[in-house]
Coordinates of C-alpha atoms in Angstrom, one line a residue:
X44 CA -8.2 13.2 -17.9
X45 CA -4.9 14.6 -18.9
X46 CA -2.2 12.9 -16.1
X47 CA -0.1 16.3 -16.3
X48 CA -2.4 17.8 -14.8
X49 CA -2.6 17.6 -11.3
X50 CA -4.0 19.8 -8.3
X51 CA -3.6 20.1 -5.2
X52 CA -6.5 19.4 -2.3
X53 CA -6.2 23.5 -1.4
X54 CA -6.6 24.0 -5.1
X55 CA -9.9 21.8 -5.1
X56 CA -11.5 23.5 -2.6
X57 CA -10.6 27.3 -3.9
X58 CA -12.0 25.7 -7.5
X59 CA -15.3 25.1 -5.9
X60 CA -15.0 28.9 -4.2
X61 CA -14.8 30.5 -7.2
X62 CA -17.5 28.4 -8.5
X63 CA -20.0 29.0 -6.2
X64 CA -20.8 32.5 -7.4
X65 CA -21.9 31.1 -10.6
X66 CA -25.5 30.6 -11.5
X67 CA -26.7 27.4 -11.6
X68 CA -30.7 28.5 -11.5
X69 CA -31.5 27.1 -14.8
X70 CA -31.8 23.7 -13.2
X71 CA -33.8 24.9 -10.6
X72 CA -37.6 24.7 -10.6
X73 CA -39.7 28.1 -9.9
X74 CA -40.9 26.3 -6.8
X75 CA -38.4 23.9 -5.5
X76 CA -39.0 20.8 -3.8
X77 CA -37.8 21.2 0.1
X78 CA -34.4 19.5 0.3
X79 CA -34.1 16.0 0.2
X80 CA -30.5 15.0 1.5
X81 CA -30.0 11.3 1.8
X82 CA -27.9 10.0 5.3
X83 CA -24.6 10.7 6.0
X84 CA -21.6 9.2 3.6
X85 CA -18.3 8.5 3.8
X86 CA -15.4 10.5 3.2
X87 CA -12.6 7.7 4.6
X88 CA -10.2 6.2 2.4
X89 CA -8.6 3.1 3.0
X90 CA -4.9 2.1 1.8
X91 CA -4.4 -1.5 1.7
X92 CA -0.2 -2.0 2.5
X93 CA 1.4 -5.2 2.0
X94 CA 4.6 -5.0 4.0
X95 CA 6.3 -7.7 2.0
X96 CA 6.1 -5.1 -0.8
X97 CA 8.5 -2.8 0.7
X98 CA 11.1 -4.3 1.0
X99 CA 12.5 -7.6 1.0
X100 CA 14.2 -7.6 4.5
X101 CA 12.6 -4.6 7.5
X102 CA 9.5 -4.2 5.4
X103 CA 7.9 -2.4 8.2
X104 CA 11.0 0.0 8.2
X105 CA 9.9 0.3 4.3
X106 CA 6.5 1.1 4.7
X107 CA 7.1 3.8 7.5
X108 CA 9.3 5.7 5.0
X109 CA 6.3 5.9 2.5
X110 CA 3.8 7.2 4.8
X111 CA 4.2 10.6 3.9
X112 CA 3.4 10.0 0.4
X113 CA 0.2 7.3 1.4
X114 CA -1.5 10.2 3.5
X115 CA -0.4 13.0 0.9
X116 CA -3.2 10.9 -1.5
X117 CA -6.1 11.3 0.9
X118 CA -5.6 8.7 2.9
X119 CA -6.9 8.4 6.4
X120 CA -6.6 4.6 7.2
X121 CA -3.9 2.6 6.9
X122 CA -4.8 -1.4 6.2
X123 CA -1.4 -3.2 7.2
X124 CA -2.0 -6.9 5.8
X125 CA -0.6 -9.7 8.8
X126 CA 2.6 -8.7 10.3
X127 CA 3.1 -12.0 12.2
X128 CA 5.6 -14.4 12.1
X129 CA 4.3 -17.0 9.3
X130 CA 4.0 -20.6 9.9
X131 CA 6.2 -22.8 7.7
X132 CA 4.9 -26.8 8.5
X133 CA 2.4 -27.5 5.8
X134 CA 2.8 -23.7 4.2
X135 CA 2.8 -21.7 1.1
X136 CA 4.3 -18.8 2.6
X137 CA 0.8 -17.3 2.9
X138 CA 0.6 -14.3 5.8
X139 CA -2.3 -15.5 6.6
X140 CA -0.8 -18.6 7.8
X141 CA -0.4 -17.5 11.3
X142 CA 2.6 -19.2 13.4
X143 CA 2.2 -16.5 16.7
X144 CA -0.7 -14.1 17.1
X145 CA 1.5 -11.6 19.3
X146 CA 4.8 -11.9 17.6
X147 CA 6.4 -10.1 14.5
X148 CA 7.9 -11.9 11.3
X149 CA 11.2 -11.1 11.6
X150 CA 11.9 -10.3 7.6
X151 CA 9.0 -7.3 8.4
X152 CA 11.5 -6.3 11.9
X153 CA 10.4 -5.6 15.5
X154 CA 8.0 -5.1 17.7
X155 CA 9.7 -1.6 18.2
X156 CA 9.4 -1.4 14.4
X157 CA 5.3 -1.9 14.6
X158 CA 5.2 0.8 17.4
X159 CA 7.1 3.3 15.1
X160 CA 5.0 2.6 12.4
X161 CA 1.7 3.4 14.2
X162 CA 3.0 6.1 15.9
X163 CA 4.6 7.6 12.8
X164 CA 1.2 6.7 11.2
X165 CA -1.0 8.7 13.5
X166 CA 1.5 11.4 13.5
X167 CA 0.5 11.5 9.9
X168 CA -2.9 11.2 10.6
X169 CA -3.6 8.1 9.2
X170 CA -5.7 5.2 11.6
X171 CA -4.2 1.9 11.4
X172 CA -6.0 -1.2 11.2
X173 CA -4.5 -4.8 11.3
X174 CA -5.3 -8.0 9.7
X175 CA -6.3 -10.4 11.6
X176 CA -6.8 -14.1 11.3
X177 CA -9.1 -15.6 13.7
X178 CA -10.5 -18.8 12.1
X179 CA -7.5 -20.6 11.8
X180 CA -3.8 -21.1 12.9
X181 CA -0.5 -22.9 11.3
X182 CA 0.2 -26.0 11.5
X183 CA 3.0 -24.9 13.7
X184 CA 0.9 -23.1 15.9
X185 CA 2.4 -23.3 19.6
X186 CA -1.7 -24.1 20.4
X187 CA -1.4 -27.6 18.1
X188 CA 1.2 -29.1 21.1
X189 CA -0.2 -27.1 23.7
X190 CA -4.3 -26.7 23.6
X191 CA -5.3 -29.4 20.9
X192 CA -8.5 -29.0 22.6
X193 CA -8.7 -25.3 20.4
X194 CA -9.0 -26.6 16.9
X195 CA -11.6 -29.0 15.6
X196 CA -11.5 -32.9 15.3
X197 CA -12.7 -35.3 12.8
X198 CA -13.7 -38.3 13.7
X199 CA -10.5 -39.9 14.5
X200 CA -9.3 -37.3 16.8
X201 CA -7.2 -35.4 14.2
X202 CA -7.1 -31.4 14.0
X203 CA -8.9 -30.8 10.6
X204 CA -8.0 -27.5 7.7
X205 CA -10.9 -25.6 7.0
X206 CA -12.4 -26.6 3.6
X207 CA -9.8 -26.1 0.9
X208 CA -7.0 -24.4 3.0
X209 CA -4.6 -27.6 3.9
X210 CA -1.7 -25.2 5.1
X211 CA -3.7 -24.2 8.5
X212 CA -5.8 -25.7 11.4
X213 CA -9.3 -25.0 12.2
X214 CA -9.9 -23.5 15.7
X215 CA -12.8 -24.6 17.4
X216 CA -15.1 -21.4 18.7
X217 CA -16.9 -23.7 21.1
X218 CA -14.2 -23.9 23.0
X219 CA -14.2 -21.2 25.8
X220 CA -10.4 -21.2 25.6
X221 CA -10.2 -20.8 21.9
X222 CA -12.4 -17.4 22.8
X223 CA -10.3 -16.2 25.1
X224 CA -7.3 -16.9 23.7
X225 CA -8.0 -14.9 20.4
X226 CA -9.7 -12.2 22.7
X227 CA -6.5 -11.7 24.6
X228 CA -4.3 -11.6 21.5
X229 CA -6.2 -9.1 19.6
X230 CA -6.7 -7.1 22.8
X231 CA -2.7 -7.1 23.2
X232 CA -2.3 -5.2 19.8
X233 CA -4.9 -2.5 20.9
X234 CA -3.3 -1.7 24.3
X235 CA 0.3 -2.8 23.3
X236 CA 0.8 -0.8 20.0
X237 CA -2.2 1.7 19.8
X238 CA -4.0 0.2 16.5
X239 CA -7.3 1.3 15.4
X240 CA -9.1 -1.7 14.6
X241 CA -9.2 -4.8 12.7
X242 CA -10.1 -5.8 8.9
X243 CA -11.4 -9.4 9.7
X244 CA -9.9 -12.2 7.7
X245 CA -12.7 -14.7 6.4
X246 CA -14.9 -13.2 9.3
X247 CA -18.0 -16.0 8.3
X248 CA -15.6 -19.0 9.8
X249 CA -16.3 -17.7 13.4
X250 CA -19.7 -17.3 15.4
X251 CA -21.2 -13.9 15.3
X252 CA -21.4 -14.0 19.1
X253 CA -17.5 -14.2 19.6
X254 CA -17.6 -11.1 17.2
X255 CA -20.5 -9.4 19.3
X256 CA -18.5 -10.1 22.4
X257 CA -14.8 -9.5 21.5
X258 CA -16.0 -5.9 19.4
X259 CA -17.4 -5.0 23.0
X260 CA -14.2 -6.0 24.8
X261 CA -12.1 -3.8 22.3
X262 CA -14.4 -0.8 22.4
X263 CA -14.5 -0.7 25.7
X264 CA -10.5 0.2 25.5
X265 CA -10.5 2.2 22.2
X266 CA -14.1 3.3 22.1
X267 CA -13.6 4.7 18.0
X268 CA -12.5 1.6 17.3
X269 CA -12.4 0.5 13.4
X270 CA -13.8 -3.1 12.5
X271 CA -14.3 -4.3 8.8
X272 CA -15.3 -7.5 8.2
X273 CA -14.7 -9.4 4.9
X274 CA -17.8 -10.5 4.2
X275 CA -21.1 -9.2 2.6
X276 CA -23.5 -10.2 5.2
X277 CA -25.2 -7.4 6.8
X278 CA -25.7 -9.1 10.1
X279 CA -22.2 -8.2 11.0
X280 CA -23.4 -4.6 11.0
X281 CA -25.0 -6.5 14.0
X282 CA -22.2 -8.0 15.6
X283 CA -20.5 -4.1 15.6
X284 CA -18.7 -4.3 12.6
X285 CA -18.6 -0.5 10.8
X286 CA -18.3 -1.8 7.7
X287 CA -18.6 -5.0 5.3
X288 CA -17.7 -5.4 1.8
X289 CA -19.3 -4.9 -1.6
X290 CA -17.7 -8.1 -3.0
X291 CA -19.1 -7.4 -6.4
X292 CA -17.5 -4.0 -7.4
X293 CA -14.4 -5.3 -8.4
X294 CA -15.7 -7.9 -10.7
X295 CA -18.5 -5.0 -12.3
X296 CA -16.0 -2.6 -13.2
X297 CA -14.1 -4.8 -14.7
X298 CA -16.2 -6.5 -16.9
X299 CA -17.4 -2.8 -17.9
X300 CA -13.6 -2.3 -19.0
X301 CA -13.7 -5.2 -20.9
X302 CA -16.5 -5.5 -23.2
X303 CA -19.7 -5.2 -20.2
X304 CA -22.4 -2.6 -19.8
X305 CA -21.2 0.3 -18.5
X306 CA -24.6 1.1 -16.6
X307 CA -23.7 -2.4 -14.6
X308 CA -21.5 -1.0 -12.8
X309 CA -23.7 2.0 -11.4
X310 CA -26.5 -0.7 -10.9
X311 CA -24.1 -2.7 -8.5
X312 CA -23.7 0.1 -6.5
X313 CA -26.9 0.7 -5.9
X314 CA -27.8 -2.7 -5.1
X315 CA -25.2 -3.0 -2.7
X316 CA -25.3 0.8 -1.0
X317 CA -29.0 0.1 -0.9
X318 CA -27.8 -2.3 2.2
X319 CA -26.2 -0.5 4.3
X320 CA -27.8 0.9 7.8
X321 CA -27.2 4.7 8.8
X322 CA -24.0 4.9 10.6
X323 CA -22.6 1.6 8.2
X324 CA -20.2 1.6 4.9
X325 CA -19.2 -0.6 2.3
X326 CA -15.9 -1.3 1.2
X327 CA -15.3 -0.8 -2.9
X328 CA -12.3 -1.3 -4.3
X329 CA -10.7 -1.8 -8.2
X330 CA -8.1 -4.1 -6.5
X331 CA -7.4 -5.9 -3.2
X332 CA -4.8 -8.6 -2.4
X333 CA -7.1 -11.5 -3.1
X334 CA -8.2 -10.1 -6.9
X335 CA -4.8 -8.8 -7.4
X336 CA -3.5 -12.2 -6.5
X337 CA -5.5 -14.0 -9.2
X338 CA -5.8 -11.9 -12.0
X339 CA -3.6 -10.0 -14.8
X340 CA -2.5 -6.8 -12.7
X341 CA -2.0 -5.2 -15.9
X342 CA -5.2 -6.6 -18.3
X343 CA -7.9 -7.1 -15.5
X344 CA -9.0 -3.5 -16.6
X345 CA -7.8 -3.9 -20.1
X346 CA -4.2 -1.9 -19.3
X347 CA -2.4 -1.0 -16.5
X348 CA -3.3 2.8 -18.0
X349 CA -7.2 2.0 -17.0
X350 CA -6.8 1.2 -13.2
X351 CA -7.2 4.9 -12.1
X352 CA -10.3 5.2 -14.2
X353 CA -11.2 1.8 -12.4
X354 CA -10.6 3.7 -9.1
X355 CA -12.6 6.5 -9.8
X356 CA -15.7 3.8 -10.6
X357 CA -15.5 2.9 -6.6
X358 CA -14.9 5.5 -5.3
X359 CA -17.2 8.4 -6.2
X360 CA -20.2 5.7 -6.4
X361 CA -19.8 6.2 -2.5
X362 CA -19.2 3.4 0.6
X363 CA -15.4 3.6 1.2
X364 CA -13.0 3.4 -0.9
X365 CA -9.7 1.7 -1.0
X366 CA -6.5 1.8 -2.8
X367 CA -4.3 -1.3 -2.8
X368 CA -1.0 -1.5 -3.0
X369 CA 0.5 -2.1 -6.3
X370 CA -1.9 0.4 -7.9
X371 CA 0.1 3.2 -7.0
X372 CA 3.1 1.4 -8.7
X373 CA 4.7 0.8 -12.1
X374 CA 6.0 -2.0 -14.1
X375 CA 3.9 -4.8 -13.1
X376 CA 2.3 -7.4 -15.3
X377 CA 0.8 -11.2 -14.9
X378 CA -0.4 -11.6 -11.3
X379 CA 0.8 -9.8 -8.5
X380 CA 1.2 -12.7 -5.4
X381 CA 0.8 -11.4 -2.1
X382 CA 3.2 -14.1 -0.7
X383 CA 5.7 -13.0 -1.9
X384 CA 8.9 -10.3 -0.5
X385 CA 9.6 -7.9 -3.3
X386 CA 10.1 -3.2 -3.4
X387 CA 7.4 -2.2 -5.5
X388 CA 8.3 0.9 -8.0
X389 CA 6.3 3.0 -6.5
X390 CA 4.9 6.1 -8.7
X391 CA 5.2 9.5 -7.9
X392 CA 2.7 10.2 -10.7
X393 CA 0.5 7.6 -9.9
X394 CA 0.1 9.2 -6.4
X395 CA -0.5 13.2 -7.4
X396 CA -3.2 11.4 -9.7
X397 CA -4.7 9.6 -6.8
X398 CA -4.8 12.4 -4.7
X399 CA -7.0 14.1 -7.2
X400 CA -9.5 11.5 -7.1
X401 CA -9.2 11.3 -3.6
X402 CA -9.6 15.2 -3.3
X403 CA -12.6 14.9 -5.5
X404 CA -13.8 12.2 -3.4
X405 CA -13.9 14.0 -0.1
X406 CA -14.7 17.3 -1.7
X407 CA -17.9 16.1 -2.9
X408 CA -19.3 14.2 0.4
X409 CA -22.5 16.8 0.6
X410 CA -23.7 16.1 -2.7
X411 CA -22.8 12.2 -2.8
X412 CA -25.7 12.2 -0.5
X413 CA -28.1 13.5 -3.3
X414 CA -30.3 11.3 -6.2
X415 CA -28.5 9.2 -8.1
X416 CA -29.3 8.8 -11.6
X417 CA -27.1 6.2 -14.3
X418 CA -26.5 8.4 -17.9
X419 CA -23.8 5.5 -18.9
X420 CA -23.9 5.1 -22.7
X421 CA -22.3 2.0 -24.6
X422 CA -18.5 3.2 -23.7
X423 CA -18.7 5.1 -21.1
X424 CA -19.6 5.0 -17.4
X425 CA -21.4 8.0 -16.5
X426 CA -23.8 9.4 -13.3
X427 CA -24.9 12.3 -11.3
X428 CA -26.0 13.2 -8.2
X429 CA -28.0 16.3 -7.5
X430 CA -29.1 18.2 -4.0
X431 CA -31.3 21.4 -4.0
X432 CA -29.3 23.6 -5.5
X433 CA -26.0 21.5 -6.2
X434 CA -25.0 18.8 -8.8
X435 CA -22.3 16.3 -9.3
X436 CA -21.4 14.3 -12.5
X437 CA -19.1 11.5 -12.9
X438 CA -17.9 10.5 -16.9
X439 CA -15.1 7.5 -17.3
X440 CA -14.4 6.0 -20.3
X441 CA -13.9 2.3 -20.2
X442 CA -12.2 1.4 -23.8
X443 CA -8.9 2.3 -24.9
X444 CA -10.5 4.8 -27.7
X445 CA -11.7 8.8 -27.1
X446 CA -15.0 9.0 -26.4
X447 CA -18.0 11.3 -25.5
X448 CA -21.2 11.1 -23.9
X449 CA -24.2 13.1 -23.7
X450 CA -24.5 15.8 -21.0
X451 CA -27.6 15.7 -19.3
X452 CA -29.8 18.4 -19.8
X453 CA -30.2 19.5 -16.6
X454 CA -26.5 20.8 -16.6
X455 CA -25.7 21.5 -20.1
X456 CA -24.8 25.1 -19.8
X457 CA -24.1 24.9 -16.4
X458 CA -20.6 26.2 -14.9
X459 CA -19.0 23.9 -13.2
X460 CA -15.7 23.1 -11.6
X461 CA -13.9 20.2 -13.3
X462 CA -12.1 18.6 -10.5
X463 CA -9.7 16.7 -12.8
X464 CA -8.8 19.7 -14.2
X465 CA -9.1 22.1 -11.2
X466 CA -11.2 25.2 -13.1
X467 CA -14.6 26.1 -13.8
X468 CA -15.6 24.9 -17.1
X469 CA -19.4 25.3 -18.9
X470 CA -20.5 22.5 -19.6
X471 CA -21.0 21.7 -23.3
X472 CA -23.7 19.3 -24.6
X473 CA -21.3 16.7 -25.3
X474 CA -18.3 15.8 -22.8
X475 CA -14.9 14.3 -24.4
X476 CA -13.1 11.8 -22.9
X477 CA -9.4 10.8 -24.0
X478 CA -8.6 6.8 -23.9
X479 CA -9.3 5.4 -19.9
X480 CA -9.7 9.3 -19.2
X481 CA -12.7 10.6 -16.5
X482 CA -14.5 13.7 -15.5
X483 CA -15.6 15.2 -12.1
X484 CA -17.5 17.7 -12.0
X485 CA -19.3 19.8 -9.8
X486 CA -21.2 23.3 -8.9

């Protein structure tokens, strides 16, 4: 891929007009097979926001102001990580150290602050999903003084952490009260502020009934109401969650950046995707807060100049794809702390490049539903999927050196439009890649 050159989403789609007069029959058996179009797939993509990285004082005032350029990527939800005040007995300065389930940390701003940021959000439209933190409180907690009878006892009567967090309490979910409690606060967000749903912090700590229960409760006031869990069990499909995560796609494209199998990373995919009901996605990502937090921002792909490649590895292998903060920004190296209050250097280049993957992405939702099939070779990542009558192929190389890899001979010939590039190209029996560079094409 060359970064200069970008396209717009209108430019994508009048691409793929003027390729659809092109003849493509050559792949095409006398007698074709009746159509075989898998279920439905996703054409959603998430952005994860940290509020703490825009700005170090009215971060929600911060992230309002770069909403136009978050939904100008191909956005459509908005993943705001917690916006509560943070407890500070016992704490790290985590956000997910919870000091008041309905109140605002008062570096982010306001409450009047959250209302203009959804509303400015869906005037944008972009959904908006909260974090939320159900398993556990702070230390600080108002419930610690108040309802000790919430949170769980050992056996000498004294409120226990869950297993290797010592900077919160454990609630106890076999308290009625506890279930209520949490039922009420994460109802007051939905009515109160107009969100869209919930990403679900450490979702396995609590009982899949309270889930089941509480998902009903909130439906039954926002009825399109978006619930991710973090987890990879598929029984919260059950409980009403819409989608879980593929915990494994970070950690496969990586590896395949540095030194793997290419073909690994297609194989996850399949292996996870292969999981997933009708109706269901999967969350994929190249970053989120958690592997952002613990690895090299800038090597955990080899170079800071391979994470769009790495995006383009979850996204267009289908489930949902997200795009975390920090991606979209330059000049960060070691490990990127989510703790901490900090303006990110946001990139307008970064963003016109993700909102030709995300163009790609969307533009390409009928044919993601066809037969996939891995052609990765020792360097490069590379797979197609293929409808009666319309192909896809997806090329990124994974070293730092130009590459090629072998077009398959089913479209070598073929016209297609390269939606890097935003023209119709034929496609020659060997496809060149520049260092960390991709193709997208399609007919």
């Amino acid at each position: 891929m060359k970064k200069s050159n970008i396209l717009s989403w209108s430019a994508l789609l009048t691409a793929i007009a003027l390729s659809s007069c092109t003849s493509y029959e050559i792949d095409m058996p006398e007698n074709p097979e009746p159509p075989t179009i898998g279920r439905e797939v996703s054409s959603n993509v998430i952005y994860q926001a940290n509020p703490a990285f825009f700005g170090t004082q009215d971060c929600l005032r911060g992230l309002s102001g770069q909403l136009d350029r978050i939904a100008d990527m191909g956005c459509d939800i908005l993943w705001v990580m917690p916006i509560y005040e943070r407890g500070t007995l016992n704490a790290f300065g985590s956000p997910y150290c919870v000091k008041d389930f309905k109140g605002v940390n008062p570096k982010y701003g306001t409450l009047d602050d959250v209302k203009n940021l959804v509303n400015t959000a869906h005037g944008k439209g972009l959904r908006v999903i909260f974090d939320w933190v159900a398993n556990h409180t702070s230390w600080d907690h108002p419930w610690i003084e108040q309802y000790p009878e919430r949170y769980q006892h050992d056996a000498n009567g004294n409120i226990v952490s869950p297993s290797g967090w010592s900077d919160v309490a454990q609630l106890d979910f076999s308290n009625a009260a506890t279930r209520e409690a949490m039922e009420d606060a994460m109802l007051y967000w939905v009515r109160e502020v107009g969100i869209d749903g919930y990403r679900c912090d450490y979702a396995d700590g609590v009982p899949g009934d309270f889930w089941s229960s509480t998902i009903d409760r909130l439906r039954a006031v926002k009825s399109d109401l978006i619930m991710l869990a973090e987890t990879s069990k598929t029984e919260f499909y059950d409980y009403g969650f819409n989608m879980i995560y593929d915990w494994n796609s970070s950690t496969a494209i990586s590896t395949a950046f540095n030194g793997g199998k290419p073909a690994d990373v297609v194989k996850e995919a399949q292996e996870a995707l292969a999981k997933v009901p009708d109706g269901k996605s999967i969350l994929r990502y190249a970053f989120n807060h958690d592997v952002a937090a613990e690895n090299n921002f800038d090597k955990y792909f080899g170079s800071a100049e391979a994470i769009p490649a790495a995006y383009v590895c979850a996204s267009m292998l289908n489930g949902t794809p997200m795009i975390y903060s920090g991606m979209d920004a330059t000049g960060i190296s070691g490990k990127l702390s989510f703790f901490d209050y900090k303006t990110l250097d946001f990139s307008a280049t970064l963003s016109d490049e993700y909102q030709v993957i995300d163009a790609a992405f969307k533009a390409t939702a009928e044919v993601r539903r066809g037969e996939l099939r891995d052609y990765s070779n020792a360097s490069v990542v590379c797979f197609t999927r293929s409808i009666p009558g319309k192909s896809m192929m997806v090329a990124v190389n994974v070293t730092d050196a130009a590459r090629t890899v072998r077009t398959p001979i089913s479209l070598a010939g073929s016209v297609m439009t390269d939606l890097v590039e935003g023209r119709n190209v034929t496609l020659e029996p060997m496809v060149e890649l520049e260092p960390y560079g991709y193709k997208i094409f399609v007919n």
